[in-house]
Amino acid sequence: MVASADSIVPNHPPNSALSTVNADSADLEGFGYQPVLHRKLGRYASFAAGFSFVSILTTIFQFFGFGYSFGGAAFFWTWPIVFAGQFLVALNFAELAARYPISGCIYQWSRRLAGELVGWFAGWMMIIAQIVTAAAAAIALQVVLPSIWSGFQMVGTDSALTSHDGAVNAVLLGSILLALTTLINVVGIDWMSRINSLGVTIEIIGVIAVIAVFFTHADRGPGVVMHTDQAAAGPYWGAFLVSGLMAAYVMVGFDSAGELSEETKNPRQVAPRTILTALAVSALGGGLILLGALMAAPSLTDGSLSSGGLAYVIEAKLDSPAGKVVLACVACAITVCTLAIQTAGSRLMFSMARDGRLPFSERLAAVHPRFGTPVLPSVVIGVLGIGLLVLNLGNAAIFATLASVCIVTLYLAYLLVTVPLLVRRIKGWPAEDRTSESGAPLFALGRYGIPINALAVVWGIAMAVNLAWPRPEVYTPAGGSWWMLWAAPLFVLVTIGAGAVVLRFVTPATPRESAGPLAQPA
């Protein structure tokens, strides 16, 4: 009889002489993998990985003006709607993180639920999404740094991202940041964790400060969120759907705690909690920022809120030194956001390479003996991210285009987990409740698993369609070719096609898991 994946959870007595790290290593060996990464991350560092990927200061600063320009003040309601949908996905991910605490979680979860082919495409699409997401996050420095000091505008004088000068300068700043985060990722998880945790702490302080400033300098009441008079022309439901892309761009990446499972202490207990906590805390803080900004904006009608976003409100409500301190917090958030995305992507690439599922797998799976990091995946993601920015040099629509194509790809990768999981649930997964190596029960949805999973699938499909829809106002706001308008679906097709080509030249994964984690119960 071959054991199932869920039946290989080691159950050590509570007073076991094994240390936590040794028990975690033994747990990983049960999946057929030798521990080679350094297990250094505690609960806060694990939370910080997910929180910094979501990075509400980074993404709300990037996209507030976008959301407001389409939906007016009532676009606020897209935030709780998207949170509710994404929390359904996060609940499923938390249950999987408790049962498969392995790096490269989207790939690992998908292949254990649906087999090698589906798992490979889930991992491939996630890698592509993370490379593009890292590039999109890095160029957010353009939204902040020139406002702190004009010297950061090294190209021309117009710092707006939608201008030629702003787009070129954004590529320059983003490339510098990607080079820095690559270096940090190479030198070890210790440095990455310290910098990321420090950055997240600064970001949380910045979030609290921004909320406090907005609510203590409000010009109108919370009823502003019912205003639709500044919405784009046409039926409001259409404008509302477009404005919802802002929240969809923000609330992703909460699965990063799962990506770092092999570097987290007691991951079966820690990762599920930090996945849910990172998303919930981000949603609460982001919702208060949105509400506060709408209440505190000097004007809702002069166009400044659409063009300047949160930076416009902060600069209007704070004197110059205090405002620049808050903007510096945002710059820190952008830095650790880019760092976290690159870290998660490198672990996913390492996990796939370890199974022989990528070109040059042997080199990509190599871990530096001193730093304990997969060096080459970090370098590859950094170089490809910079290359992507250079390819878009001078494109005034770079921001919306990069954001849309990477997020729709990421949502599709999530679907390649939630859809197979729903199929497995209908067939009886999980067969029974399990406990961790310490004897504590694993996170489980129980009888609510199927309805929550089914809603998560419906949500994911709806959002993927909404994100990829070829809207001129999103993809070609200043005019452009047909391929720019269809950038998202074309990007997905190219990604799948390129993946099919790559798959033909990689060695199939070997049945390394002696305990049979891919097998069904006999």
Short mmCIF file of C-alpha atoms in Angstrom, two decimals:
data_model
loop_
_atom_site.label_atom_id
_atom_site.label_comp_id
_atom_site.label_asym_id
_atom_site.label_seq_id
_atom_site.Cartn_x
_atom_site.Cartn_y
_atom_site.Cartn_z
CA MET A 1 0.00 0.00 0.00
CA VAL A 2 1.43 3.38 -1.01
CA ALA A 3 1.05 6.24 1.45
CA SER A 4 -0.73 9.42 0.44
CA ALA A 5 0.77 12.88 0.78
CA ASP A 6 -1.38 13.61 3.81
CA SER A 7 -0.32 10.47 5.63
CA ILE A 8 3.38 11.22 5.80
CA VAL A 9 3.16 13.93 8.47
CA PRO A 10 5.55 12.83 11.21
CA ASN A 11 4.01 12.82 14.69
CA HIS A 12 6.76 13.34 17.24
CA PRO A 13 5.79 13.30 20.91
CA PRO A 14 5.42 16.75 22.48
CA ASN A 15 8.56 16.15 24.59
CA SER A 16 10.64 14.89 21.69
CA ALA A 17 14.37 15.50 22.02
CA LEU A 18 14.48 16.71 18.45
CA SER A 19 14.88 20.45 18.11
CA THR A 20 12.30 22.34 16.11
CA VAL A 21 14.70 22.76 13.20
CA ASN A 22 15.64 19.07 13.21
CA ALA A 23 11.98 18.08 13.33
CA ASP A 24 11.26 20.40 10.39
CA SER A 25 14.15 18.88 8.49
CA ALA A 26 12.87 15.38 9.14
CA ASP A 27 9.45 16.52 7.95
CA LEU A 28 10.94 17.82 4.69
CA GLU A 29 12.87 14.57 4.18
CA GLY A 30 9.52 12.78 4.31
CA PHE A 31 8.76 14.48 0.99
CA GLY A 32 12.02 13.20 -0.46
CA TYR A 33 14.03 16.45 -0.25
CA GLN A 34 17.24 17.04 1.65
CA PRO A 35 17.26 20.27 3.69
CA VAL A 36 19.75 22.63 2.02
CA LEU A 37 18.23 26.05 2.69
CA HIS A 38 18.87 27.75 6.02
CA ARG A 39 15.82 27.55 8.30
CA LYS A 40 16.00 30.97 9.96
CA LEU A 41 12.56 32.58 9.70
CA GLY A 42 10.27 33.00 12.69
CA ARG A 43 6.63 34.02 12.76
CA TYR A 44 7.15 37.75 12.25
CA ALA A 45 9.62 37.23 9.42
CA SER A 46 7.16 34.86 7.74
CA PHE A 47 4.37 37.41 8.13
CA ALA A 48 6.68 40.13 6.79
CA ALA A 49 7.31 38.11 3.61
CA GLY A 50 3.61 38.07 2.75
CA PHE A 51 2.86 41.60 3.97
CA SER A 52 5.74 43.11 2.03
CA PHE A 53 4.68 41.32 -1.18
CA VAL A 54 1.15 42.79 -0.86
CA SER A 55 2.73 46.09 0.29
CA ILE A 56 -0.27 48.36 0.58
CA LEU A 57 1.84 51.52 0.71
CA THR A 58 3.55 50.56 -2.54
CA THR A 59 0.55 49.48 -4.51
CA ILE A 60 -2.03 51.94 -3.21
CA PHE A 61 0.37 54.78 -3.94
CA GLN A 62 0.74 53.35 -7.43
CA PHE A 63 -2.91 52.76 -8.22
CA PHE A 64 -5.08 55.06 -6.10
CA GLY A 65 -5.35 57.62 -8.88
CA PHE A 66 -6.19 54.87 -11.37
CA GLY A 67 -9.07 53.57 -9.26
CA TYR A 68 -10.45 57.03 -8.46
CA SER A 69 -10.27 58.22 -12.06
CA PHE A 70 -12.70 55.48 -13.11
CA GLY A 71 -15.00 54.86 -10.16
CA GLY A 72 -14.94 58.15 -8.28
CA ALA A 73 -15.03 58.00 -4.48
CA ALA A 74 -17.37 55.00 -4.53
CA PHE A 75 -14.54 52.88 -5.93
CA PHE A 76 -13.73 52.36 -2.23
CA TRP A 77 -16.24 49.49 -2.21
CA THR A 78 -14.13 47.47 -4.61
CA TRP A 79 -11.63 47.07 -1.76
CA PRO A 80 -13.77 44.96 0.64
CA ILE A 81 -15.19 43.01 -2.32
CA VAL A 82 -11.73 42.02 -3.60
CA PHE A 83 -10.57 41.26 -0.06
CA ALA A 84 -13.50 38.88 0.46
CA GLY A 85 -12.72 37.06 -2.78
CA GLN A 86 -9.01 36.83 -2.13
CA PHE A 87 -9.57 35.69 1.45
CA LEU A 88 -11.47 32.69 0.06
CA VAL A 89 -8.35 31.84 -1.96
CA ALA A 90 -6.11 32.44 1.06
CA LEU A 91 -8.15 30.03 3.20
CA ASN A 92 -7.50 27.26 0.67
CA PHE A 93 -3.83 28.16 0.48
CA ALA A 94 -3.54 28.08 4.27
CA GLU A 95 -4.89 24.53 4.34
CA LEU A 96 -2.39 23.47 1.66
CA ALA A 97 0.51 25.23 3.40
CA ALA A 98 -0.17 23.13 6.51
CA ARG A 99 0.06 19.90 4.52
CA TYR A 100 2.80 20.65 2.00
CA PRO A 101 5.43 22.89 3.69
CA ILE A 102 7.73 22.99 0.66
CA SER A 103 9.41 25.87 -1.18
CA GLY A 104 7.81 26.83 -4.48
CA CYS A 105 4.36 26.31 -3.03
CA ILE A 106 2.17 27.11 -6.06
CA TYR A 107 4.08 24.57 -8.16
CA GLN A 108 4.30 22.00 -5.37
CA TRP A 109 0.65 22.27 -4.39
CA SER A 110 -0.60 22.09 -7.96
CA ARG A 111 1.52 19.06 -8.94
CA ARG A 112 0.44 17.14 -5.84
CA LEU A 113 -3.19 17.87 -6.57
CA ALA A 114 -3.30 17.52 -10.36
CA GLY A 115 -0.08 15.86 -11.52
CA GLU A 116 3.16 16.93 -13.16
CA LEU A 117 1.82 18.70 -16.26
CA VAL A 118 -0.65 20.99 -14.48
CA GLY A 119 1.85 21.61 -11.70
CA TRP A 120 4.55 22.54 -14.18
CA PHE A 121 2.37 25.12 -15.92
CA ALA A 122 1.26 26.55 -12.57
CA GLY A 123 4.90 27.00 -11.60
CA TRP A 124 5.89 28.35 -15.01
CA MET A 125 3.12 30.94 -15.05
CA MET A 126 3.92 31.95 -11.48
CA ILE A 127 7.60 32.43 -12.31
CA ILE A 128 6.74 34.66 -15.27
CA ALA A 129 4.23 36.59 -13.14
CA GLN A 130 6.77 37.16 -10.38
CA ILE A 131 9.43 38.40 -12.79
CA VAL A 132 6.99 40.91 -14.28
CA THR A 133 5.63 41.81 -10.83
CA ALA A 134 9.13 42.54 -9.54
CA ALA A 135 9.69 44.88 -12.48
CA ALA A 136 6.32 46.57 -11.95
CA ALA A 137 7.00 47.05 -8.23
CA ALA A 138 10.48 48.45 -8.83
CA ILE A 139 9.28 51.24 -11.11
CA ALA A 140 6.97 52.46 -8.31
CA LEU A 141 9.97 54.35 -6.95
CA GLN A 142 9.17 56.91 -9.65
CA VAL A 143 5.92 57.73 -7.85
CA VAL A 144 7.78 58.65 -4.65
CA LEU A 145 11.47 59.56 -4.99
CA PRO A 146 11.16 62.64 -7.25
CA SER A 147 8.61 64.01 -4.76
CA ILE A 148 11.17 63.65 -1.96
CA TRP A 149 14.05 65.22 -3.88
CA SER A 150 14.08 66.57 -7.42
CA GLY A 151 17.55 65.07 -7.93
CA PHE A 152 15.95 61.64 -8.27
CA GLN A 153 14.43 62.84 -11.54
CA MET A 154 17.56 62.15 -13.55
CA VAL A 155 15.88 62.25 -16.97
CA GLY A 156 13.99 65.37 -18.09
CA THR A 157 11.68 67.31 -15.80
CA ASP A 158 8.27 65.62 -15.96
CA SER A 159 8.10 62.99 -13.21
CA ALA A 160 4.62 61.66 -14.09
CA LEU A 161 4.76 57.95 -14.94
CA THR A 162 2.50 58.53 -17.93
CA SER A 163 5.01 60.96 -19.47
CA HIS A 164 8.02 59.97 -21.58
CA ASP A 165 10.52 61.47 -19.12
CA GLY A 166 8.81 59.84 -16.15
CA ALA A 167 8.67 56.44 -17.85
CA VAL A 168 12.38 56.56 -18.75
CA ASN A 169 13.37 57.68 -15.26
CA ALA A 170 11.20 54.96 -13.76
CA VAL A 171 13.13 52.34 -15.72
CA LEU A 172 16.42 53.76 -14.45
CA LEU A 173 15.35 53.84 -10.79
CA GLY A 174 13.71 50.41 -11.08
CA SER A 175 16.85 48.86 -12.56
CA ILE A 176 18.98 50.22 -9.72
CA LEU A 177 16.55 48.80 -7.17
CA LEU A 178 16.49 45.36 -8.83
CA ALA A 179 20.28 45.26 -8.78
CA LEU A 180 20.22 46.05 -5.04
CA THR A 181 17.57 43.44 -4.18
CA THR A 182 19.46 40.83 -6.21
CA LEU A 183 22.57 41.47 -4.12
CA ILE A 184 20.59 41.17 -0.87
CA ASN A 185 18.99 37.93 -1.99
CA VAL A 186 22.35 36.46 -2.92
CA VAL A 187 24.06 37.10 0.43
CA GLY A 188 21.61 35.06 2.48
CA ILE A 189 18.21 34.66 4.08
CA ASP A 190 19.53 36.32 7.26
CA TRP A 191 20.13 39.63 5.52
CA MET A 192 16.98 39.35 3.47
CA SER A 193 14.92 38.62 6.60
CA ARG A 194 16.43 41.45 8.64
CA ILE A 195 16.02 44.03 5.89
CA ASN A 196 12.55 42.80 4.99
CA SER A 197 11.35 42.74 8.61
CA LEU A 198 12.81 46.20 9.25
CA GLY A 199 11.20 47.50 6.07
CA VAL A 200 7.83 46.00 7.00
CA THR A 201 8.05 47.57 10.46
CA ILE A 202 8.74 50.95 8.87
CA GLU A 203 5.88 50.36 6.42
CA ILE A 204 3.44 49.54 9.24
CA ILE A 205 4.52 52.69 11.08
CA GLY A 206 4.07 54.62 7.84
CA VAL A 207 0.59 53.14 7.32
CA ILE A 208 -0.46 54.14 10.84
CA ALA A 209 0.99 57.63 10.34
CA VAL A 210 -0.78 58.12 7.00
CA ILE A 211 -4.10 56.97 8.47
CA ALA A 212 -3.68 59.28 11.46
CA VAL A 213 -2.88 62.27 9.25
CA PHE A 214 -5.85 61.65 6.96
CA PHE A 215 -8.40 61.16 9.72
CA THR A 216 -7.21 64.15 11.75
CA HIS A 217 -7.20 66.44 8.69
CA ALA A 218 -10.48 65.32 7.12
CA ASP A 219 -12.44 67.83 5.03
CA ARG A 220 -15.54 65.64 4.73
CA GLY A 221 -17.21 62.66 6.38
CA PRO A 222 -17.15 58.93 5.56
CA GLY A 223 -20.28 59.37 3.46
CA VAL A 224 -17.93 60.39 0.65
CA VAL A 225 -17.64 56.72 -0.31
CA MET A 226 -21.16 56.92 -1.76
CA HIS A 227 -20.19 59.60 -4.30
CA THR A 228 -20.10 58.53 -7.94
CA ASP A 229 -20.15 61.96 -9.59
CA GLN A 230 -16.44 61.82 -10.51
CA ALA A 231 -16.73 58.42 -12.21
CA ALA A 232 -15.81 57.91 -15.84
CA ALA A 233 -18.52 58.41 -18.45
CA GLY A 234 -20.84 55.53 -19.25
CA PRO A 235 -22.73 53.02 -17.10
CA TYR A 236 -21.38 53.08 -13.56
CA TRP A 237 -21.09 49.31 -13.31
CA GLY A 238 -18.52 49.38 -16.13
CA ALA A 239 -16.48 52.11 -14.45
CA PHE A 240 -16.76 50.23 -11.14
CA LEU A 241 -15.37 47.04 -12.69
CA VAL A 242 -12.38 48.92 -14.10
CA SER A 243 -11.73 50.70 -10.80
CA GLY A 244 -11.74 47.31 -9.09
CA LEU A 245 -8.52 46.45 -10.90
CA MET A 246 -6.76 48.69 -8.37
CA ALA A 247 -7.66 46.38 -5.47
CA ALA A 248 -6.98 43.31 -7.63
CA TYR A 249 -3.46 44.60 -8.33
CA VAL A 250 -2.82 45.03 -4.59
CA MET A 251 -4.12 41.92 -2.85
CA VAL A 252 -1.82 39.25 -4.29
CA GLY A 253 1.36 37.59 -3.05
CA PHE A 254 0.00 36.62 0.37
CA ASP A 255 1.16 33.08 -0.44
CA SER A 256 4.80 34.16 -0.03
CA ALA A 257 4.91 32.62 3.45
CA GLY A 258 4.35 29.28 1.71
CA GLU A 259 7.13 29.98 -0.80
CA LEU A 260 9.57 30.27 2.12
CA SER A 261 8.36 27.18 4.00
CA GLU A 262 11.74 25.44 3.90
CA GLU A 263 13.33 28.47 5.56
CA THR A 264 10.60 28.87 8.20
CA LYS A 265 10.62 27.28 11.64
CA ASN A 266 7.56 25.08 12.28
CA PRO A 267 6.08 25.94 8.86
CA ARG A 268 3.02 23.69 9.19
CA GLN A 269 1.74 25.93 11.98
CA VAL A 270 3.33 29.27 11.07
CA ALA A 271 2.74 29.54 7.30
CA PRO A 272 -1.08 29.09 7.34
CA ARG A 273 -1.47 31.77 10.00
CA THR A 274 0.85 34.25 8.33
CA ILE A 275 -0.80 33.77 4.92
CA LEU A 276 -4.15 34.77 6.41
CA THR A 277 -2.74 37.45 8.70
CA ALA A 278 -0.72 39.15 5.96
CA LEU A 279 -3.82 39.50 3.77
CA ALA A 280 -6.17 40.53 6.60
CA VAL A 281 -3.82 43.17 8.04
CA SER A 282 -3.14 44.51 4.55
CA ALA A 283 -6.87 44.74 3.84
CA LEU A 284 -7.60 46.57 7.09
CA GLY A 285 -4.74 49.05 6.73
CA GLY A 286 -5.41 49.62 3.03
CA GLY A 287 -9.12 50.17 3.56
CA LEU A 288 -8.46 52.82 6.21
CA ILE A 289 -5.94 54.55 3.92
CA LEU A 290 -8.46 54.68 1.08
CA LEU A 291 -11.23 56.01 3.31
CA GLY A 292 -8.93 58.56 4.96
CA ALA A 293 -7.58 59.83 1.64
CA LEU A 294 -11.08 60.38 0.27
CA MET A 295 -12.08 62.24 3.44
CA ALA A 296 -8.93 64.37 3.54
CA ALA A 297 -8.39 65.24 -0.14
CA PRO A 298 -8.50 69.03 -0.62
CA SER A 299 -10.66 68.58 -3.72
CA LEU A 300 -12.53 65.72 -5.35
CA THR A 301 -13.27 67.62 -8.54
CA ASP A 302 -10.16 69.45 -9.79
CA GLY A 303 -8.47 66.34 -11.20
CA SER A 304 -5.57 66.38 -8.72
CA LEU A 305 -6.74 63.27 -6.89
CA SER A 306 -6.76 61.26 -10.12
CA SER A 307 -3.36 62.51 -11.29
CA GLY A 308 -1.52 62.85 -7.97
CA GLY A 309 -3.13 60.12 -5.90
CA LEU A 310 -2.06 59.70 -2.29
CA ALA A 311 1.08 61.78 -2.75
CA TYR A 312 -1.15 64.77 -3.58
CA VAL A 313 -3.16 64.33 -0.36
CA ILE A 314 -0.09 63.85 1.84
CA GLU A 315 1.73 66.86 0.42
CA ALA A 316 -1.41 68.97 0.89
CA LYS A 317 -1.94 67.92 4.52
CA LEU A 318 1.60 67.82 5.85
CA ASP A 319 4.33 70.42 5.85
CA SER A 320 7.28 69.58 3.67
CA PRO A 321 9.59 67.76 6.18
CA ALA A 322 6.83 65.57 7.66
CA GLY A 323 5.42 64.78 4.24
CA LYS A 324 8.83 63.73 2.98
CA VAL A 325 9.28 61.40 5.97
CA VAL A 326 6.02 59.66 5.10
CA LEU A 327 7.09 59.42 1.47
CA ALA A 328 10.40 57.93 2.63
CA CYS A 329 8.39 55.22 4.42
CA VAL A 330 6.69 54.52 1.10
CA ALA A 331 10.09 54.24 -0.60
CA CYS A 332 11.12 51.67 2.05
CA ALA A 333 7.91 49.76 1.39
CA ILE A 334 8.62 49.68 -2.35
CA THR A 335 12.13 48.39 -1.68
CA VAL A 336 11.06 45.50 0.55
CA CYS A 337 8.12 44.74 -1.76
CA THR A 338 10.52 44.24 -4.67
CA LEU A 339 12.83 42.24 -2.40
CA ALA A 340 10.03 39.94 -1.23
CA ILE A 341 8.77 39.31 -4.76
CA GLN A 342 12.25 38.42 -5.96
CA THR A 343 12.82 36.15 -2.95
CA ALA A 344 9.57 34.28 -3.51
CA GLY A 345 10.31 33.92 -7.23
CA SER A 346 13.81 32.59 -6.62
CA ARG A 347 12.50 29.91 -4.23
CA LEU A 348 9.90 28.85 -6.78
CA MET A 349 12.54 28.62 -9.50
CA PHE A 350 14.80 26.67 -7.13
CA SER A 351 11.98 24.25 -6.25
CA MET A 352 11.19 23.50 -9.89
CA ALA A 353 14.85 23.16 -10.80
CA ARG A 354 15.40 20.74 -7.93
CA ASP A 355 12.85 18.47 -9.62
CA GLY A 356 14.63 18.84 -12.96
CA ARG A 357 11.76 20.89 -14.40
CA LEU A 358 13.65 23.86 -15.82
CA PRO A 359 16.48 24.34 -18.33
CA PHE A 360 19.88 24.39 -16.58
CA SER A 361 18.20 22.77 -13.57
CA GLU A 362 21.42 21.59 -11.98
CA ARG A 363 22.78 25.12 -11.79
CA LEU A 364 19.48 26.71 -10.79
CA ALA A 365 19.06 24.20 -7.96
CA ALA A 366 22.56 24.78 -6.57
CA VAL A 367 22.64 26.40 -3.13
CA HIS A 368 25.62 28.51 -2.06
CA PRO A 369 27.45 26.58 0.70
CA ARG A 370 28.03 29.69 2.82
CA PHE A 371 25.00 31.88 2.15
CA GLY A 372 22.49 29.02 1.95
CA THR A 373 20.65 30.68 -0.93
CA PRO A 374 19.86 29.65 -4.52
CA VAL A 375 22.08 32.33 -6.05
CA LEU A 376 21.44 31.83 -9.75
CA PRO A 377 17.61 32.06 -9.54
CA SER A 378 17.92 35.42 -7.75
CA VAL A 379 20.29 36.70 -10.43
CA VAL A 380 18.10 35.41 -13.26
CA ILE A 381 14.99 37.14 -11.88
CA GLY A 382 16.90 40.38 -11.34
CA VAL A 383 18.41 40.38 -14.83
CA LEU A 384 15.15 39.46 -16.56
CA GLY A 385 13.28 42.12 -14.57
CA ILE A 386 15.76 44.78 -15.65
CA GLY A 387 15.59 43.50 -19.22
CA LEU A 388 11.81 43.80 -19.16
CA LEU A 389 12.07 47.40 -17.98
CA VAL A 390 14.58 48.27 -20.69
CA LEU A 391 12.34 46.66 -23.30
CA ASN A 392 9.57 49.06 -22.25
CA LEU A 393 11.84 52.11 -22.18
CA GLY A 394 9.88 55.20 -23.17
CA ASN A 395 6.48 53.47 -23.05
CA ALA A 396 4.19 55.88 -21.19
CA ALA A 397 1.69 53.06 -20.54
CA ILE A 398 4.36 50.83 -18.99
CA PHE A 399 2.78 51.00 -15.54
CA ALA A 400 -0.72 49.81 -16.34
CA THR A 401 0.49 47.33 -18.96
CA LEU A 402 3.05 45.61 -16.71
CA ALA A 403 0.67 45.52 -13.77
CA SER A 404 -2.21 44.06 -15.75
CA VAL A 405 -0.30 41.34 -17.58
CA CYS A 406 1.55 40.11 -14.50
CA ILE A 407 -1.51 40.06 -12.25
CA VAL A 408 -3.74 38.21 -14.71
CA THR A 409 -0.99 35.59 -15.10
CA LEU A 410 -0.74 35.31 -11.33
CA TYR A 411 -4.51 34.87 -10.96
CA LEU A 412 -4.39 32.07 -13.55
CA ALA A 413 -1.59 30.37 -11.60
CA TYR A 414 -3.77 30.56 -8.48
CA LEU A 415 -6.60 28.92 -10.45
CA LEU A 416 -4.29 26.03 -11.33
CA VAL A 417 -4.24 25.34 -7.59
CA THR A 418 -7.82 26.07 -6.54
CA VAL A 419 -9.49 24.19 -9.43
CA PRO A 420 -7.58 20.89 -8.88
CA LEU A 421 -8.07 21.31 -5.13
CA LEU A 422 -11.84 21.53 -5.61
CA VAL A 423 -11.78 18.35 -7.71
CA ARG A 424 -9.79 16.57 -4.99
CA ARG A 425 -12.15 17.83 -2.27
CA ILE A 426 -15.15 16.42 -4.12
CA LYS A 427 -13.30 13.08 -4.15
CA GLY A 428 -12.77 13.22 -0.39
CA TRP A 429 -9.60 15.27 0.23
CA PRO A 430 -8.36 15.44 2.92
CA ALA A 431 -9.19 11.93 4.04
CA GLU A 432 -8.80 12.77 7.75
CA ASP A 433 -7.49 15.47 10.05
CA ARG A 434 -3.75 15.46 10.68
CA THR A 435 -1.43 16.89 13.26
CA SER A 436 1.97 18.54 13.01
CA GLU A 437 5.19 17.10 14.39
CA SER A 438 4.38 18.78 17.73
CA GLY A 439 0.98 17.11 17.90
CA ALA A 440 -1.00 20.30 17.17
CA PRO A 441 -3.90 20.02 14.70
CA LEU A 442 -3.26 21.33 11.20
CA PHE A 443 -5.33 24.19 9.81
CA ALA A 444 -8.42 22.74 8.13
CA LEU A 445 -11.63 24.08 6.59
CA GLY A 446 -13.57 20.94 7.45
CA ARG A 447 -17.09 20.72 6.06
CA TYR A 448 -16.82 24.27 4.72
CA GLY A 449 -13.97 23.27 2.40
CA ILE A 450 -16.04 22.54 -0.74
CA PRO A 451 -18.23 25.69 -0.68
CA ILE A 452 -15.28 27.96 0.16
CA ASN A 453 -13.18 26.32 -2.54
CA ALA A 454 -15.97 26.55 -5.12
CA LEU A 455 -16.49 30.26 -4.41
CA ALA A 456 -12.73 30.81 -4.68
CA VAL A 457 -12.73 29.22 -8.15
CA VAL A 458 -15.68 31.31 -9.36
CA TRP A 459 -14.01 34.42 -7.96
CA GLY A 460 -10.68 33.63 -9.63
CA ILE A 461 -12.26 33.10 -13.05
CA ALA A 462 -14.27 36.32 -12.81
CA MET A 463 -11.23 38.37 -11.82
CA ALA A 464 -9.01 36.85 -14.51
CA VAL A 465 -11.59 37.85 -17.15
CA ASN A 466 -11.97 41.34 -15.67
CA LEU A 467 -8.19 41.86 -15.58
CA ALA A 468 -7.55 40.61 -19.11
CA TRP A 469 -10.44 42.42 -20.80
CA PRO A 470 -8.96 44.60 -23.61
CA ARG A 471 -10.03 48.04 -22.40
CA PRO A 472 -8.47 51.01 -24.26
CA GLU A 473 -8.59 53.16 -21.11
CA VAL A 474 -6.34 50.64 -19.34
CA TYR A 475 -3.96 49.43 -22.04
CA THR A 476 -3.87 52.27 -24.56
CA PRO A 477 -4.86 55.45 -22.69
CA ALA A 478 -2.75 57.56 -25.04
CA GLY A 479 -3.49 55.47 -28.13
CA GLY A 480 -1.47 52.56 -29.44
CA SER A 481 -1.36 49.42 -31.53
CA TRP A 482 -3.87 46.59 -31.36
CA TRP A 483 -1.35 44.31 -29.68
CA MET A 484 -1.05 46.76 -26.79
CA LEU A 485 -4.83 46.68 -26.35
CA TRP A 486 -4.78 42.89 -26.25
CA ALA A 487 -1.58 42.78 -24.18
CA ALA A 488 -2.94 40.65 -21.33
CA PRO A 489 -4.52 37.76 -23.28
CA LEU A 490 -1.63 37.82 -25.78
CA PHE A 491 0.86 37.70 -22.91
CA VAL A 492 -0.93 34.70 -21.42
CA LEU A 493 -0.92 32.88 -24.77
CA VAL A 494 2.77 33.64 -25.33
CA THR A 495 3.56 32.47 -21.79
CA ILE A 496 1.73 29.19 -22.35
CA GLY A 497 3.32 28.71 -25.78
CA ALA A 498 6.80 29.43 -24.50
CA GLY A 499 6.14 27.08 -21.59
CA ALA A 500 5.15 24.29 -23.97
CA VAL A 501 8.42 24.76 -25.87
CA VAL A 502 10.51 24.80 -22.69
CA LEU A 503 8.73 21.72 -21.36
CA ARG A 504 9.90 19.70 -24.37
CA PHE A 505 13.52 20.31 -23.46
CA VAL A 506 13.47 19.60 -19.73
CA THR A 507 13.93 16.27 -18.03
CA PRO A 508 10.76 14.95 -16.38
CA ALA A 509 10.79 14.93 -12.63
CA THR A 510 12.08 11.72 -11.10
CA PRO A 511 9.97 9.84 -8.55
CA ARG A 512 12.20 11.08 -5.74
CA GLU A 513 9.53 10.93 -3.01
CA SER A 514 10.01 7.49 -1.51
CA ALA A 515 7.01 8.02 0.77
CA GLY A 516 4.86 8.70 -2.26
CA PRO A 517 3.53 12.25 -1.68
CA LEU A 518 2.24 12.40 -5.25
CA ALA A 519 0.44 9.08 -5.04
CA GLN A 520 -3.21 8.49 -4.27
CA PRO A 521 -4.13 6.20 -1.40
CA ALA A 522 -4.10 2.60 -2.56
#
